[in-house]
C-alpha positions as a Markdown table, in Angstrom:
| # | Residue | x | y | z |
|---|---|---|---|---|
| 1 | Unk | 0.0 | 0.0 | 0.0 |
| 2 | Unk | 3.0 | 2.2 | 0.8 |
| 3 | Unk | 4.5 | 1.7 | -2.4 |
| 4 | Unk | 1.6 | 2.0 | -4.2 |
| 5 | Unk | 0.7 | 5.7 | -2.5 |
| 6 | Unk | 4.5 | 6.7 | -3.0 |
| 7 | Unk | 4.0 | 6.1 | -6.7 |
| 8 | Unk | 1.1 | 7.8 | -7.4 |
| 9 | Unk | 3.0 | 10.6 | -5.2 |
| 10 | Unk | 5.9 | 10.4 | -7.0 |
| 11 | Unk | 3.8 | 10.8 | -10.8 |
| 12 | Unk | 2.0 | 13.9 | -9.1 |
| 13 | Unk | 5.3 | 15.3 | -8.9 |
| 14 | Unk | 6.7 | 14.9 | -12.1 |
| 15 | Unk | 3.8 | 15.6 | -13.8 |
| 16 | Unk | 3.3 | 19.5 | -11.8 |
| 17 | Unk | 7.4 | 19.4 | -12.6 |
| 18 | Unk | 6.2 | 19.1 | -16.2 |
| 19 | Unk | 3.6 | 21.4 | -16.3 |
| 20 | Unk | 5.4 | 23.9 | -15.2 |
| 21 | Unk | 8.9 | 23.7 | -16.8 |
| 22 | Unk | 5.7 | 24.4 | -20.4 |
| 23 | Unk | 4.1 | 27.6 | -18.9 |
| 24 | Unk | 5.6 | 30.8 | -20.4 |
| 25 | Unk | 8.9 | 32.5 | -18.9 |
| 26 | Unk | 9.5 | 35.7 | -18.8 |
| 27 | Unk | 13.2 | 36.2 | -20.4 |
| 28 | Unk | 16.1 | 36.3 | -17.7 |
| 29 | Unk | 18.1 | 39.7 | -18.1 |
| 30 | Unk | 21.0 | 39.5 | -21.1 |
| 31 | Unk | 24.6 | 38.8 | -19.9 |
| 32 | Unk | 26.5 | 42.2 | -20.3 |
| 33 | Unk | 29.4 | 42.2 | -23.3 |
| 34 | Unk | 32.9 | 42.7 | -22.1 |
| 35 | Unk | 34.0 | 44.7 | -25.2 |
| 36 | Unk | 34.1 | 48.3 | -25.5 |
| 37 | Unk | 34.8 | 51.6 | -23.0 |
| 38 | Unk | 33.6 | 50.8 | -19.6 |
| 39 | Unk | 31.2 | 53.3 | -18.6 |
| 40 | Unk | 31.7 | 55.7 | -15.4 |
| 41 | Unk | 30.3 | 54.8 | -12.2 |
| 42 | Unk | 27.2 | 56.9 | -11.9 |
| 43 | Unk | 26.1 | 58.2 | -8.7 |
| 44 | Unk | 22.3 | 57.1 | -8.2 |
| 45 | Unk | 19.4 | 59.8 | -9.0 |
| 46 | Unk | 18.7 | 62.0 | -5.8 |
| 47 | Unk | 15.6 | 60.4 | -4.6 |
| 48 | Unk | 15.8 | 61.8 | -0.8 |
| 49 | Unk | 16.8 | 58.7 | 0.2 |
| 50 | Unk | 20.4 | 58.4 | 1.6 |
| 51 | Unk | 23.0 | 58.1 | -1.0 |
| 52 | Unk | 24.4 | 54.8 | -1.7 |
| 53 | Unk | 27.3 | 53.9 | -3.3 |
| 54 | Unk | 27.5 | 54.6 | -7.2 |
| 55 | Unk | 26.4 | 51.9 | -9.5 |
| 56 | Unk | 28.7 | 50.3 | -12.0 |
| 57 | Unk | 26.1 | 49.9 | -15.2 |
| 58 | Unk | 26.8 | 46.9 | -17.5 |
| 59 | Unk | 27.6 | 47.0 | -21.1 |
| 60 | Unk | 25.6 | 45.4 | -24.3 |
| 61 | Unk | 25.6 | 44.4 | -27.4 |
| 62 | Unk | 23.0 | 46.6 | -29.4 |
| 63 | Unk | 21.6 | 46.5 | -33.2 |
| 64 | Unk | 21.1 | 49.9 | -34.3 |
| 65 | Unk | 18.3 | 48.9 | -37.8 |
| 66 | Unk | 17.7 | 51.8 | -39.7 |
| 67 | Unk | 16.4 | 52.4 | -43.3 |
| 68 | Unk | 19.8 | 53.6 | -44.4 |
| 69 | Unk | 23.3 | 54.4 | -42.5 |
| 70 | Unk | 24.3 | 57.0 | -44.5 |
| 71 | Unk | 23.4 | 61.0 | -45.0 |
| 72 | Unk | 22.4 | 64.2 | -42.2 |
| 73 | Unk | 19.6 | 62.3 | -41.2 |
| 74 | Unk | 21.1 | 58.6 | -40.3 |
| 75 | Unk | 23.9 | 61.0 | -38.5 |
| 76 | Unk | 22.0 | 62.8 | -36.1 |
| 77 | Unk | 20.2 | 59.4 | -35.2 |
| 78 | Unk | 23.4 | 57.6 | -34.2 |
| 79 | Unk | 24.8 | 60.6 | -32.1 |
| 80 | Unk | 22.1 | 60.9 | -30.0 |
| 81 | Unk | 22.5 | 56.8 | -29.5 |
| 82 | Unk | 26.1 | 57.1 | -29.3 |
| 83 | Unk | 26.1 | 59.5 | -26.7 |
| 84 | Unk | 24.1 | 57.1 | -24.7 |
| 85 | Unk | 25.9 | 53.8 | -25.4 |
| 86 | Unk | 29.0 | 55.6 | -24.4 |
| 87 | Unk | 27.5 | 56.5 | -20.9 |
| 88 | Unk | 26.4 | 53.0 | -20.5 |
| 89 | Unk | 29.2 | 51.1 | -22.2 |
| 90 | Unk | 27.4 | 49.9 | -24.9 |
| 91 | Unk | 28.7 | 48.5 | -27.8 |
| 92 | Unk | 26.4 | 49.9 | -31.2 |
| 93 | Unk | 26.5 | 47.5 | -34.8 |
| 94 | Unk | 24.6 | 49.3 | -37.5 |
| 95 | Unk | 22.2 | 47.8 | -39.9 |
| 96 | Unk | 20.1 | 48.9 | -42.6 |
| 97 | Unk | 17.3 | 47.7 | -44.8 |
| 98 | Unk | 14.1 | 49.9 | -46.8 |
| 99 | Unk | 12.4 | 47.1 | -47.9 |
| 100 | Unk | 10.4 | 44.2 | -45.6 |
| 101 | Unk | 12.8 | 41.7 | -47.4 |
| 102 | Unk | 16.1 | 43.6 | -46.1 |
| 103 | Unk | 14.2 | 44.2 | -42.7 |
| 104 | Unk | 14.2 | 40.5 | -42.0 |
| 105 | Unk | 17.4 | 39.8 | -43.5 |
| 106 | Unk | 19.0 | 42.6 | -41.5 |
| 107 | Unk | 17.4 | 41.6 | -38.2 |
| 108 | Unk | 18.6 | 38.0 | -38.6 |
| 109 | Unk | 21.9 | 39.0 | -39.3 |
| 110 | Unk | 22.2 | 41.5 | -35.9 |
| 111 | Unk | 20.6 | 38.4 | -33.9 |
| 112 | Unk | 23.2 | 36.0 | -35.4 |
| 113 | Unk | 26.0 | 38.2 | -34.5 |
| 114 | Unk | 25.5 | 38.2 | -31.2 |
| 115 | Unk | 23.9 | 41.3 | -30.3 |
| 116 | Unk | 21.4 | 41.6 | -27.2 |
| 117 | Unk | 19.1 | 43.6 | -28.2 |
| 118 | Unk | 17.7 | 45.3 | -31.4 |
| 119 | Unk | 16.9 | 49.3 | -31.6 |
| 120 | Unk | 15.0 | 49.2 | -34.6 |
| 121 | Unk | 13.8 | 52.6 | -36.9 |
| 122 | Unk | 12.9 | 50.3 | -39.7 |
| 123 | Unk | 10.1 | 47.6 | -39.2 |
| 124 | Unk | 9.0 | 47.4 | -42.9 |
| 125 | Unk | 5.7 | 46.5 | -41.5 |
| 126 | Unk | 6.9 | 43.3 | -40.9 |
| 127 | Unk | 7.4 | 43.2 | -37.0 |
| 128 | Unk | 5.4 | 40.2 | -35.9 |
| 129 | Unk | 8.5 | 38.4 | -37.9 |
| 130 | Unk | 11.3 | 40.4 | -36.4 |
| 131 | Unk | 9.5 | 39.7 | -33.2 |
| 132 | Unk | 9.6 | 35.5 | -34.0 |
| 133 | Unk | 13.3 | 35.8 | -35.0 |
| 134 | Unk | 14.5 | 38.4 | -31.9 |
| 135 | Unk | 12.4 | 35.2 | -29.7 |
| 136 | Unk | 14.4 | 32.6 | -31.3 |
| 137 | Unk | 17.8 | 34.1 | -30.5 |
| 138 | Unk | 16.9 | 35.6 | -26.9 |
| 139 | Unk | 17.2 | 39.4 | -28.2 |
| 140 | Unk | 15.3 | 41.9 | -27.3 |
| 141 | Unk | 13.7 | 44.3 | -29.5 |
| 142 | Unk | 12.1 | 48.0 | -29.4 |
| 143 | Unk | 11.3 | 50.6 | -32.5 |
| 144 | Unk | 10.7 | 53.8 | -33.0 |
| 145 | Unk | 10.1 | 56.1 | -36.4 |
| 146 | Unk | 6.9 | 53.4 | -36.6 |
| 147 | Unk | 3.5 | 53.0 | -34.9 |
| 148 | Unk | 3.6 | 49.3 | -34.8 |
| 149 | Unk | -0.2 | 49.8 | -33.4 |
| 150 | Unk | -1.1 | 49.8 | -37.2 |
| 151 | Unk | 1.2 | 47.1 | -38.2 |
| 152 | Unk | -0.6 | 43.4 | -38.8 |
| 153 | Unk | -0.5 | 40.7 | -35.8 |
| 154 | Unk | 0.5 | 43.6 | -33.3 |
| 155 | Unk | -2.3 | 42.7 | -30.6 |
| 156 | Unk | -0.1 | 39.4 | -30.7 |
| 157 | Unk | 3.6 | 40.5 | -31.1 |
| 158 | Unk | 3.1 | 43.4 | -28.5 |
| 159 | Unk | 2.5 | 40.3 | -26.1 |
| 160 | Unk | 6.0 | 38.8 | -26.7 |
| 161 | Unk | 8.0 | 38.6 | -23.6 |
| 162 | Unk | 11.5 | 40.3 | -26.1 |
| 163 | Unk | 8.8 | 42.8 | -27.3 |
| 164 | Unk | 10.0 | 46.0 | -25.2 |
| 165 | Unk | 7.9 | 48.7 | -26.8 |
| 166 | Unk | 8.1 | 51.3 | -29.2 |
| 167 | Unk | 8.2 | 55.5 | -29.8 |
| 168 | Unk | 6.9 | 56.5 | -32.8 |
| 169 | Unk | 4.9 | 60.0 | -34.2 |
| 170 | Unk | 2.0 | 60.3 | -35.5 |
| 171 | Unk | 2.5 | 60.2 | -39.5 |
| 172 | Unk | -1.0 | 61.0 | -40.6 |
| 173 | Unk | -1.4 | 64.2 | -38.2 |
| 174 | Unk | 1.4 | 66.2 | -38.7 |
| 175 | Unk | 0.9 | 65.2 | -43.0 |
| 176 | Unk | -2.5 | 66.5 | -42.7 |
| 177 | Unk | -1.3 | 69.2 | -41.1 |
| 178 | Unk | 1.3 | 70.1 | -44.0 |
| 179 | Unk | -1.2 | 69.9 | -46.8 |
| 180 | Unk | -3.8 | 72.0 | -45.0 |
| 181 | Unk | -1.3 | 74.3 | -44.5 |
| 182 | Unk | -0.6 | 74.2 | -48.3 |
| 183 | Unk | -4.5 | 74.5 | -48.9 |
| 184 | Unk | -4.6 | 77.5 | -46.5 |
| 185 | Unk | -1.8 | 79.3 | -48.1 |
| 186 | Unk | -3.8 | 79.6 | -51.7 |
| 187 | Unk | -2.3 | 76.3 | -53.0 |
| 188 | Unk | -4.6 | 74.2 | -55.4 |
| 189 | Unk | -2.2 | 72.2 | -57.9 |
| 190 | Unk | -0.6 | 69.4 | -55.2 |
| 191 | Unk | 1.4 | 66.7 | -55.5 |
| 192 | Unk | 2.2 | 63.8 | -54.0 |
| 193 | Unk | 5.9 | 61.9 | -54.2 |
| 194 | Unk | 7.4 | 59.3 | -52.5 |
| 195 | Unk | 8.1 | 55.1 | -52.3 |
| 196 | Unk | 5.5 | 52.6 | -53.8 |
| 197 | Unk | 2.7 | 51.5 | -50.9 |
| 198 | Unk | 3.6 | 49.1 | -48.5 |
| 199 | Unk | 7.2 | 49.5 | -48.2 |
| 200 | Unk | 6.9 | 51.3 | -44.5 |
| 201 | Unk | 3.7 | 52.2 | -42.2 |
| 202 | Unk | 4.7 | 55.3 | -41.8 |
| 203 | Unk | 5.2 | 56.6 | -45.3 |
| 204 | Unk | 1.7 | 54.9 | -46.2 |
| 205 | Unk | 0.6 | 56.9 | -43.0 |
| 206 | Unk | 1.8 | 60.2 | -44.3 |
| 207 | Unk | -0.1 | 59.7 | -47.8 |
| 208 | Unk | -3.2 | 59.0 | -45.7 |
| 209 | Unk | -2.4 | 62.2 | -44.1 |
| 210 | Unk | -2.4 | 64.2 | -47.1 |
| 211 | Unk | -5.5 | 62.7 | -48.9 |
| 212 | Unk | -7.6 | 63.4 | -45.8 |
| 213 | Unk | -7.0 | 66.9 | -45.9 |
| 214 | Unk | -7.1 | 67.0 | -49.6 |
| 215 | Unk | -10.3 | 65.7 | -49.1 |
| 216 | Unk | -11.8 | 67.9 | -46.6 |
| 217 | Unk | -11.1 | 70.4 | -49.4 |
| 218 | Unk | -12.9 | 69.0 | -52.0 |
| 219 | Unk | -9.6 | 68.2 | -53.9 |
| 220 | Unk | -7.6 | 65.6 | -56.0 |
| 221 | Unk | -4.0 | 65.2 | -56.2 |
| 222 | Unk | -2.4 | 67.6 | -59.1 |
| 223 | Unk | -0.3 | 63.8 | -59.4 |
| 224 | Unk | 1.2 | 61.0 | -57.0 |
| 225 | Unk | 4.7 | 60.5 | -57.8 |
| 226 | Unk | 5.6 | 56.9 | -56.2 |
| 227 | Unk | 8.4 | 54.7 | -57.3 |
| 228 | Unk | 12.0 | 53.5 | -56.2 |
| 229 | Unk | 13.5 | 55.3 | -59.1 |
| 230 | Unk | 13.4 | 58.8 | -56.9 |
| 231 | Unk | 15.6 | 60.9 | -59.5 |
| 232 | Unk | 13.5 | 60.2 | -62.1 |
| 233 | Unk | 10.1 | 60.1 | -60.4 |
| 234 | Unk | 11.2 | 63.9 | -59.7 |
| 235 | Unk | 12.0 | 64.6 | -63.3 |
| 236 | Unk | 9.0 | 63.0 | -64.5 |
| 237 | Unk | 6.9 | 65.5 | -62.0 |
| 238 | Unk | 8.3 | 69.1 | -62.7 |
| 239 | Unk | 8.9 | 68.0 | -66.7 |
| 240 | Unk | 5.0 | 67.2 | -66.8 |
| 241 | Unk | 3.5 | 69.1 | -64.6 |
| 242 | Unk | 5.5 | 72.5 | -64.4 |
| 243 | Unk | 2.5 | 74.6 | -63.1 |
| 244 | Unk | 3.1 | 72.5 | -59.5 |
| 245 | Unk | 2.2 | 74.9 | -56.7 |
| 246 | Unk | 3.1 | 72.4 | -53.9 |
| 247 | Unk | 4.8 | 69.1 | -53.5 |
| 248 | Unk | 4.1 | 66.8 | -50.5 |
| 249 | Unk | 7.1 | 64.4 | -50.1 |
| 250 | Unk | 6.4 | 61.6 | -47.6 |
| 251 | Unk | 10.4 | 61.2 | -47.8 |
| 252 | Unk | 13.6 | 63.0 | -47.8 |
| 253 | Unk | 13.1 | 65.1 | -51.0 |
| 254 | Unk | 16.5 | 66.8 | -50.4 |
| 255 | Unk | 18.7 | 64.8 | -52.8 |
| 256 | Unk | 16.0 | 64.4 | -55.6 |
| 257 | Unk | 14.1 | 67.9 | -55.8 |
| 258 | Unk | 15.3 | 70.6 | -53.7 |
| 259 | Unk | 18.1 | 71.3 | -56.6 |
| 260 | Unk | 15.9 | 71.0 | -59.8 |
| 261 | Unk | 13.3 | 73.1 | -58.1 |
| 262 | Unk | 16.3 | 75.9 | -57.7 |
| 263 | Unk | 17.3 | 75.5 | -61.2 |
| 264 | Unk | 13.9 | 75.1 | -62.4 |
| 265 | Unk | 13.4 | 79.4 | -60.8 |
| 266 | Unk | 10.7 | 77.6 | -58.3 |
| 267 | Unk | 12.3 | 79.4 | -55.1 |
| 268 | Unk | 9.4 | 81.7 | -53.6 |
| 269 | Unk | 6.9 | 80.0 | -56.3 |
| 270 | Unk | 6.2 | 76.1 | -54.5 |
| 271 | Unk | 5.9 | 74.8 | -51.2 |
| 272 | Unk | 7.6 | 71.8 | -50.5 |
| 273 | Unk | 7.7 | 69.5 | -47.3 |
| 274 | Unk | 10.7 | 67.2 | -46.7 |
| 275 | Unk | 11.1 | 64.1 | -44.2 |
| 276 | Unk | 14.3 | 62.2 | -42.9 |
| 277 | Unk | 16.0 | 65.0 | -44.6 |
| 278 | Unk | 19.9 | 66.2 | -45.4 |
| 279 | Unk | 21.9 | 68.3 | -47.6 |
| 280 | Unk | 21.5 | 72.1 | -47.0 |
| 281 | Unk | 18.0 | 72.2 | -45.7 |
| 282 | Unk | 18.4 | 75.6 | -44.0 |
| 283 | Unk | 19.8 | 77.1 | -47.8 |
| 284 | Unk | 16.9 | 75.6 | -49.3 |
| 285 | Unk | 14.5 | 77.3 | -47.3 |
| 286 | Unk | 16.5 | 80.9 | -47.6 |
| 287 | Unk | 15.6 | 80.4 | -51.5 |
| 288 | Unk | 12.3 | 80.2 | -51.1 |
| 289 | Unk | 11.7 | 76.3 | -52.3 |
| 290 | Unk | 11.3 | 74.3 | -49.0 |
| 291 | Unk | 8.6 | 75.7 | -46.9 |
| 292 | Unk | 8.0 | 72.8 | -44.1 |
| 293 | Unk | 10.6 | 70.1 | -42.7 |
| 294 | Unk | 9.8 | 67.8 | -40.1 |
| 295 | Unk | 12.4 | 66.1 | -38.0 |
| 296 | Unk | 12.4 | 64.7 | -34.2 |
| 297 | Unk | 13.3 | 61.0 | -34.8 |
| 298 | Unk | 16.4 | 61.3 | -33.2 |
| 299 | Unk | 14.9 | 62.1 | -30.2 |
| 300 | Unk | 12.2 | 59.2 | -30.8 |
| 301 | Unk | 15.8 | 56.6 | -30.7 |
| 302 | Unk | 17.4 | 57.9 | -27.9 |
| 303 | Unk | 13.6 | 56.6 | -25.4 |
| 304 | Unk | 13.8 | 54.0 | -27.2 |
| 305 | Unk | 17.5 | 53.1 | -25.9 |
| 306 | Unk | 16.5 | 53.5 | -22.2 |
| 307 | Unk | 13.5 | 50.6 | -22.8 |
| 308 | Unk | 15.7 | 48.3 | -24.0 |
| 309 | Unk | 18.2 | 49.2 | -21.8 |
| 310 | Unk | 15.9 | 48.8 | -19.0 |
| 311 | Unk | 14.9 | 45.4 | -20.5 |
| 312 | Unk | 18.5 | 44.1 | -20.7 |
| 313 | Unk | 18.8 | 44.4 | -17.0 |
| 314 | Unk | 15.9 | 42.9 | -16.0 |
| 315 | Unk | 14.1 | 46.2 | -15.6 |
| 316 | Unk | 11.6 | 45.9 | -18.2 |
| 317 | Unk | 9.4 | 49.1 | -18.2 |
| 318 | Unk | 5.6 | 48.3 | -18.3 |
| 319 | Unk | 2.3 | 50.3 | -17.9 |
| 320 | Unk | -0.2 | 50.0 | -15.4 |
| 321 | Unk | -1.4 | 47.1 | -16.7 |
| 322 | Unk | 1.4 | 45.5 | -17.4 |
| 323 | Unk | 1.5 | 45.6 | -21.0 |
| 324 | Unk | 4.8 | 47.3 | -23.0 |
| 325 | Unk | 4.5 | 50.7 | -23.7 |
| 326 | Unk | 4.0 | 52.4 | -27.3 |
| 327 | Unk | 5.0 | 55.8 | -26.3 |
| 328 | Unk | 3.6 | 58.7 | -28.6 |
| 329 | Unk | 6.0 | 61.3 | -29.5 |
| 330 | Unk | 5.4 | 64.9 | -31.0 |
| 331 | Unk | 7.3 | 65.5 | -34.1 |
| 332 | Unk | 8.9 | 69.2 | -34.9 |
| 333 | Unk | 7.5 | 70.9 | -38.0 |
| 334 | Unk | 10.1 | 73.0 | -38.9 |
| 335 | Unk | 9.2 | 76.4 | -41.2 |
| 336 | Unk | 12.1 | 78.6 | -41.6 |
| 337 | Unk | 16.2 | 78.7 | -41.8 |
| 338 | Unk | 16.6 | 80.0 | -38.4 |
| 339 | Unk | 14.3 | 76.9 | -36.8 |
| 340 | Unk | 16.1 | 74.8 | -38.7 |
| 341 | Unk | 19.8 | 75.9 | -37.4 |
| 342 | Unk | 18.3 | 75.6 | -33.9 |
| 343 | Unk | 17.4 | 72.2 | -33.9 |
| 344 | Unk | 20.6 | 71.2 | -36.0 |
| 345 | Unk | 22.4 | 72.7 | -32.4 |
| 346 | Unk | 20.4 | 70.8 | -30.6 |
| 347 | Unk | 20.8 | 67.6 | -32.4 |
| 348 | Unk | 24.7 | 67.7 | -32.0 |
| 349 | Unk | 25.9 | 64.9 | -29.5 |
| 350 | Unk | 21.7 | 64.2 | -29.1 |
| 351 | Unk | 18.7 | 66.2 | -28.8 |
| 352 | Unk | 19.0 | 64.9 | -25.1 |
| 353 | Unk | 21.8 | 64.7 | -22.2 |
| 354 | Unk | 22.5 | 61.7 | -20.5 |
| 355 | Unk | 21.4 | 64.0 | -17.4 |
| 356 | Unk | 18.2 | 64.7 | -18.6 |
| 357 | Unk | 17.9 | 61.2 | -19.2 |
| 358 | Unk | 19.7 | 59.1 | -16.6 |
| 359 | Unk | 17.3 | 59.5 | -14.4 |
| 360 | Unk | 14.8 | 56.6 | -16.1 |
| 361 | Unk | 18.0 | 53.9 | -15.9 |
| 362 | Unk | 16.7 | 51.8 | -13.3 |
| 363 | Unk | 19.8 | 50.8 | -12.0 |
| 364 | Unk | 20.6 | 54.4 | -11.5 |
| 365 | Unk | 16.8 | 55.3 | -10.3 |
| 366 | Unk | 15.3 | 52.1 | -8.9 |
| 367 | Unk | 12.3 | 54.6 | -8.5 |
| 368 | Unk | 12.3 | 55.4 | -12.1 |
| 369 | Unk | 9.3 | 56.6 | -13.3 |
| 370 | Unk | 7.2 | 55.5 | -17.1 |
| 371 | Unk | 4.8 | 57.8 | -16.5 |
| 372 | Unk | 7.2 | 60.8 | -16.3 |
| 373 | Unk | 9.5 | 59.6 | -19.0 |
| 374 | Unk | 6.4 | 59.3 | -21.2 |
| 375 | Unk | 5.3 | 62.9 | -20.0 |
| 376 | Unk | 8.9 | 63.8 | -20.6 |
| 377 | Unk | 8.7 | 62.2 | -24.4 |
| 378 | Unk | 5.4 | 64.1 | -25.5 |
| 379 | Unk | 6.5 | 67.8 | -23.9 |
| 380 | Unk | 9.2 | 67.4 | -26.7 |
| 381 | Unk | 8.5 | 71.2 | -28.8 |
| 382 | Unk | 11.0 | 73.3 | -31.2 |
């Protein structure tokens, strides 16, 4: 009878031992990298509480995935990341990829060499599968430059325990806001340029933008200039439709329109909005050809650093009920040279200090608050 009871005992056991080596894990904390400059001890945040010895902050491995790696734009972006890899120790390799194809491929290529965690400004509306392949390697993974809200399975992916969160804009708005600025400023002959749909949520976002408010106005498109041959989507634009009054550009318009405009004797004749922008921005609106720039996704990659570095040391930011946080971030709509220059200023070494933003580090600030980061993220103005 005794053996029989410790039998059936022993089978209860296994079987709960079972059960719960199935049930879902929450991911254990990344294992700091050894390479690069060790960080400074940093004293921790002054919370009134008696100060305590400064706390030495580990250094990662971290996947920096952006659309492309080169130009003013892709600069600014990486100095404000820099600036806090270098405070943490961090170690930063780049990536890059504009399609959904190159998304995946670049993803899988930071996750198989080595890195813990993915800062990613690229998602090609594919991140339900950057999410399965980040979960198969044990890397973390956060965006920004995309509201992954409109992407498809993101009720599911957002539930994935590598899934830290995102900051993104708002695409549509602040395009709807450009047009009807156009439409309020006397222009009726608009076009529309940019990539092919379906390439990136946002830049499908920012047409959606500009049709609604096109539409409000009882109005049709002067043209929609979409392709991946840029250069000669431009061409095409001003050679067949030289009465344009304004241009919309969904993308950075610098390289491809701002010079034939000049040539063309547009300046003080056209409106014309640029995104992701370099080149000489603040000449181009002295001549009278752009008229509305809008930038602030540097700032959007430097939050998203702080999630993920949160989440690599087991700190994992969350909101009230308990789900990952898609933090929404004002862009700046830039109008004039002198804005321009200003935020250029304010961009060099990243839009924010490691002071301002130490504070959220939870090993620095075990009391470190999401809610006041997030109020923090959306007081961001020219």
């Amino acid at each position: 009878m005794k053996k029989k009871l410790f039998s059936v005992l022993g089978l209860i056991l296994a079987l709960t031992m079972v059960l719960a080596a199935c049930g879902p894990k929450e991911p254990a904390p990344a294992t700091p990298t050894t390479t690069g400059t060790p960080p400074a001890s940093q004293s921790p945040t002054n919370t009134g509480a008696p100060a305590e010895e400064e706390v030495e902050l580990p250094g990662f491995h971290i996947g920096l995935m952006v659309y492309t790696n080169s130009g003013a734009w892709f600069d600014r972006i990486k100095a404000g990341v820099d600036a806090l890899a270098k405070e943490t120790g961090c170690t930063i390799t780049l990536a890059d990829g504009a399609t959904p194809d190159e998304a995946v491929a670049a993803v899988e290529n930071l996750c198989a060499a080595g890195v813990d965690g993915i800062v990613d400004l690229a998602t090609g509306g594919v991140s339900a599968r950057l999410l399965q392949i980040c979960q198969e390697y044990g890397v973390y993974f956060v965006a920004a430059n995309n509201n992954l809200i409109n992407e498809p399975g993101y009720e599911e992916f957002r539930k994935n325990p590598y899934y830290v969160g995102s900051v993104y804009a708002d695409d549509k708005a602040i395009s709807y806001d450009i047009v009807k600025d156009y439409i309020a400023k006397g222009a009726t002959k608009i076009a529309l340029f940019g990539l092919p749909p379906g390439i990136s949520a946002a830049f499908d976002s920012r047409f959606a933008g500009a049709y609604q408010a096109l539409e409000e106005a009882g109005m049709q498109p002067l043209t929609e200039a979409r392709s991946f041959v840029m250069p000669e989507a431009a061409q095409n634009l001003l050679t067949q439709y030289p009465d344009v009054e304004a241009i919309f550009s969904a993308v950075n318009a610098s390289n491809y329109l701002v010079q034939p405009l000049i040539s063309g004797g547009y300046g003080g004749k056209i409106m014309l909005s640029l995104f992701d922008n370099d080149g000489d921005v603040a000449a181009a609106f002295n001549q009278g050809v752009v008229t509305h720039v809008v930038e602030g996704v540097n700032a959007q990659a430097q939050f998203a650093f702080i999630l993920l570095y949160n989440a690599l040391t087991g700190n994992t930011m969350t909101m009230s009920d308990g789900s990952k946080p898609d933090i929404l971030m004002p862009y700046l709509l830039l109008t004039n040279a002198d804005e321009y220059n200003a935020f250029l200023q304010r961009s060099e070494g990243g839009l924010y200090s490691w002071d301002e933003l130490k504070g959220f580090i939870k090993l620095i600030n075990p009391d470190a608050s999401l809610d006041e980061m997030i109020k923090l993220a959306q007081s961001f103005s020219k």
